[in-house]
PDB file of C-alpha atoms in Angstrom:
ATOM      1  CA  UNK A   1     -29.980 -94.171  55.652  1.00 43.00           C
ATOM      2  CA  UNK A   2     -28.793 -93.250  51.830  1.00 40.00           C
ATOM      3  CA  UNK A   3     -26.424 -95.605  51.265  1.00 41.00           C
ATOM      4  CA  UNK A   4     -24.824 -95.350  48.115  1.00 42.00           C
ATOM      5  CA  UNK A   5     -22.636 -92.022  48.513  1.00 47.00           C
ATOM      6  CA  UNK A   6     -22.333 -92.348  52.445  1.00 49.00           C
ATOM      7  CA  UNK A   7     -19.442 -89.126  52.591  1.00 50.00           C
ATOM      8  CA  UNK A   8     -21.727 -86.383  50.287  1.00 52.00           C
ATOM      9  CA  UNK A   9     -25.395 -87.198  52.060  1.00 56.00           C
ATOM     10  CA  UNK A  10     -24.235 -87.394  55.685  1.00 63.00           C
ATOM     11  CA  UNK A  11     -24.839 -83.844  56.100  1.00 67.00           C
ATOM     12  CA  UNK A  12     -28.495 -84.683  54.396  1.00 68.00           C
ATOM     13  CA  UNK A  13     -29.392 -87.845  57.005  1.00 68.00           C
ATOM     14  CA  UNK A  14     -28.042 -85.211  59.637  1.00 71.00           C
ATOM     15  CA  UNK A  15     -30.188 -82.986  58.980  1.00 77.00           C
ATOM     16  CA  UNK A  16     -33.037 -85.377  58.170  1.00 75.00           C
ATOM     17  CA  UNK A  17     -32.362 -86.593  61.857  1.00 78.00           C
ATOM     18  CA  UNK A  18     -32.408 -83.018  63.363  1.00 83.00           C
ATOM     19  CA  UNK A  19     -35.543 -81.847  61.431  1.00 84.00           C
ATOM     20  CA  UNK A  20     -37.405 -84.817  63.199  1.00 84.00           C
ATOM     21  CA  UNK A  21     -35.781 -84.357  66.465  1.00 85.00           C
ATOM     22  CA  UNK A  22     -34.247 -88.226  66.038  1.00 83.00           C
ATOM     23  CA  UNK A  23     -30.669 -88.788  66.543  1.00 81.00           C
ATOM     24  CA  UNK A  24     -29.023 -91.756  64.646  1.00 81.00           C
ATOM     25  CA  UNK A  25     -28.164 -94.372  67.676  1.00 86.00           C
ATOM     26  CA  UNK A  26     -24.541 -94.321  67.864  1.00 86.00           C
ATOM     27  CA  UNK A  27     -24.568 -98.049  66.993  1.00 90.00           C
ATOM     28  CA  UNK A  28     -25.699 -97.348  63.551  1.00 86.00           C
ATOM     29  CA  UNK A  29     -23.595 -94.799  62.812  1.00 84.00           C
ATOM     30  CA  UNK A  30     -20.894 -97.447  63.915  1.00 87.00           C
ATOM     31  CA  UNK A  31     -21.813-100.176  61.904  1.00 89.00           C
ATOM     32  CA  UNK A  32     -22.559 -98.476  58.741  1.00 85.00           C
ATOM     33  CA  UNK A  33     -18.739 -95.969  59.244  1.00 85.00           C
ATOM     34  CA  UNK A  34     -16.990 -99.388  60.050  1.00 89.00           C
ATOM     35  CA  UNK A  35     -17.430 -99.709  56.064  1.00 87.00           C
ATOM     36  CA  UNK A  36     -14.389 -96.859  56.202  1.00 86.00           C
ATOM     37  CA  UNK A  37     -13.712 -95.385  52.506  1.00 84.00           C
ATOM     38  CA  UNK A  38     -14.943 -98.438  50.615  1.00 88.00           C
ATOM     39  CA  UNK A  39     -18.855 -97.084  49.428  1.00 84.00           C
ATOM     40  CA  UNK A  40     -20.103-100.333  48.740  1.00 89.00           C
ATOM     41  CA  UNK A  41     -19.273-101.886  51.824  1.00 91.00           C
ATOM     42  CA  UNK A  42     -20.923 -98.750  53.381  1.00 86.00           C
ATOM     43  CA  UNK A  43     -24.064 -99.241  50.840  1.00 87.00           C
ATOM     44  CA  UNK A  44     -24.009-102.958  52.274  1.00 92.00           C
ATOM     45  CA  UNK A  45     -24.211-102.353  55.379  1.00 91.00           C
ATOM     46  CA  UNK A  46     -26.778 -99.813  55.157  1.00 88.00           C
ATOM     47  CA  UNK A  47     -29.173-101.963  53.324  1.00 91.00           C
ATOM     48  CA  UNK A  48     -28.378-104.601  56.499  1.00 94.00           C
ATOM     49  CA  UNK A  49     -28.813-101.912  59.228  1.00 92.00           C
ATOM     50  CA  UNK A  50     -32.100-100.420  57.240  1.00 92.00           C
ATOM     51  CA  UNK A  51     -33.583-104.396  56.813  1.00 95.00           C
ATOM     52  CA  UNK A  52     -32.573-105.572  59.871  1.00 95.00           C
ATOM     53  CA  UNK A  53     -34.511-102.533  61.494  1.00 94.00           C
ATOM     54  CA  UNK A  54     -37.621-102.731  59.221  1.00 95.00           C
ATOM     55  CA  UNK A  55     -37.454-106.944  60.167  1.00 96.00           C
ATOM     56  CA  UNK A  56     -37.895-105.732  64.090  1.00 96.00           C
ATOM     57  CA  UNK A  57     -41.116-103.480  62.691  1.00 95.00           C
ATOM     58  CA  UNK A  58     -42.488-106.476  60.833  1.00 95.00           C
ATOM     59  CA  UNK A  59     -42.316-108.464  63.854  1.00 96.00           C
ATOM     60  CA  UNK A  60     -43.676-105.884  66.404  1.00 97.00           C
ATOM     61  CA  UNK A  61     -47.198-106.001  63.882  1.00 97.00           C
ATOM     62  CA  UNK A  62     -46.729-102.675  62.321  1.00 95.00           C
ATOM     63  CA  UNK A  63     -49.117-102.161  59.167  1.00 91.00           C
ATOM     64  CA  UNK A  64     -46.801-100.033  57.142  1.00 90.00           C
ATOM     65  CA  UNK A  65     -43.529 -98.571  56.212  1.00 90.00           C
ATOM     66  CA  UNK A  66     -42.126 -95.476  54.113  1.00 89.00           C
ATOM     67  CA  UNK A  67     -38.983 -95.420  52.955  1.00 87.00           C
ATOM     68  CA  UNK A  68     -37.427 -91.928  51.747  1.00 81.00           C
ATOM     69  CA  UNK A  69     -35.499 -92.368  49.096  1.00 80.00           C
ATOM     70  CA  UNK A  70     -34.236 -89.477  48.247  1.00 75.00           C
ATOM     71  CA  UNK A  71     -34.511 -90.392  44.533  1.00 79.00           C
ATOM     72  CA  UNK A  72     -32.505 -93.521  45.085  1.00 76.00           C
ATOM     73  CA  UNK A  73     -34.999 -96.202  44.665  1.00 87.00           C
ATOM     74  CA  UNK A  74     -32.658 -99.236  44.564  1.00 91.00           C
ATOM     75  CA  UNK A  75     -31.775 -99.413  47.908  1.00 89.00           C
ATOM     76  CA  UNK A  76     -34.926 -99.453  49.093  1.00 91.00           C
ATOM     77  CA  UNK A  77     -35.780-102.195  46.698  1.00 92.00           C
ATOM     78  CA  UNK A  78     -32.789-104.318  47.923  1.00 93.00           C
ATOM     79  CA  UNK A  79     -34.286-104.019  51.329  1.00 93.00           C
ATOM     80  CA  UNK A  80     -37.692-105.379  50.128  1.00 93.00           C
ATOM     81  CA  UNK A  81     -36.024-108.014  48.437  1.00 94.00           C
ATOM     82  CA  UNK A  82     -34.208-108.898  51.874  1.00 94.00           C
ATOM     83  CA  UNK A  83     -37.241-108.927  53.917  1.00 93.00           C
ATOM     84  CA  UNK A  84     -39.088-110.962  51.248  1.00 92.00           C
ATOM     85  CA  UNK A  85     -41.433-108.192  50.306  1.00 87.00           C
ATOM     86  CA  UNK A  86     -40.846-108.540  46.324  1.00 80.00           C
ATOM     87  CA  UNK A  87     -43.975-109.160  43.866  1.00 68.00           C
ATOM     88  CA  UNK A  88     -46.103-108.238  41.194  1.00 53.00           C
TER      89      UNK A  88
END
């Protein structure tokens, strides 16, 4: 989920979804619009939603992740730095 202009790239993460024939659970879309108009409370709790789904990966063995970042690498970087995944 792009997270720091929630309003203007929902149409992209919609159509990111439907290209790969995933729907965004309804709970996600919940916790991340319960941030209303405020965008960094939005951007929060899209970094919390993204880590807190890449933490259930970690600990189900996977080997990898990608992140998309459509050009918006410090999002993705605040999610490493959640998970612990920061180094030279």
């Amino acid at each position: 989920i792009r997270t720091t202009d929630a309003r203007r790239h929902k149409p992209a993460v919609q159509r990111m979804a439907q290209l790969s024939g995933y729907a965004v659970p309804d709970q996600i879309v919940r916790r991340v619009a319960a941030g209303g108009d405020d965008r960094d409370e939005v951007r929060r709790r899209g970094i919390e939603v993204a880590a807190s789904l890449c933490r259930d990966l970690i600990a189900a063995g996977v080997s990898g992740m990608h992140f998309y970042t459509l050009n918006q690498s410090r999002a993705t970087r605040e999610i490493c730095e959640s998970l612990g995944l920061t180094g030279s």
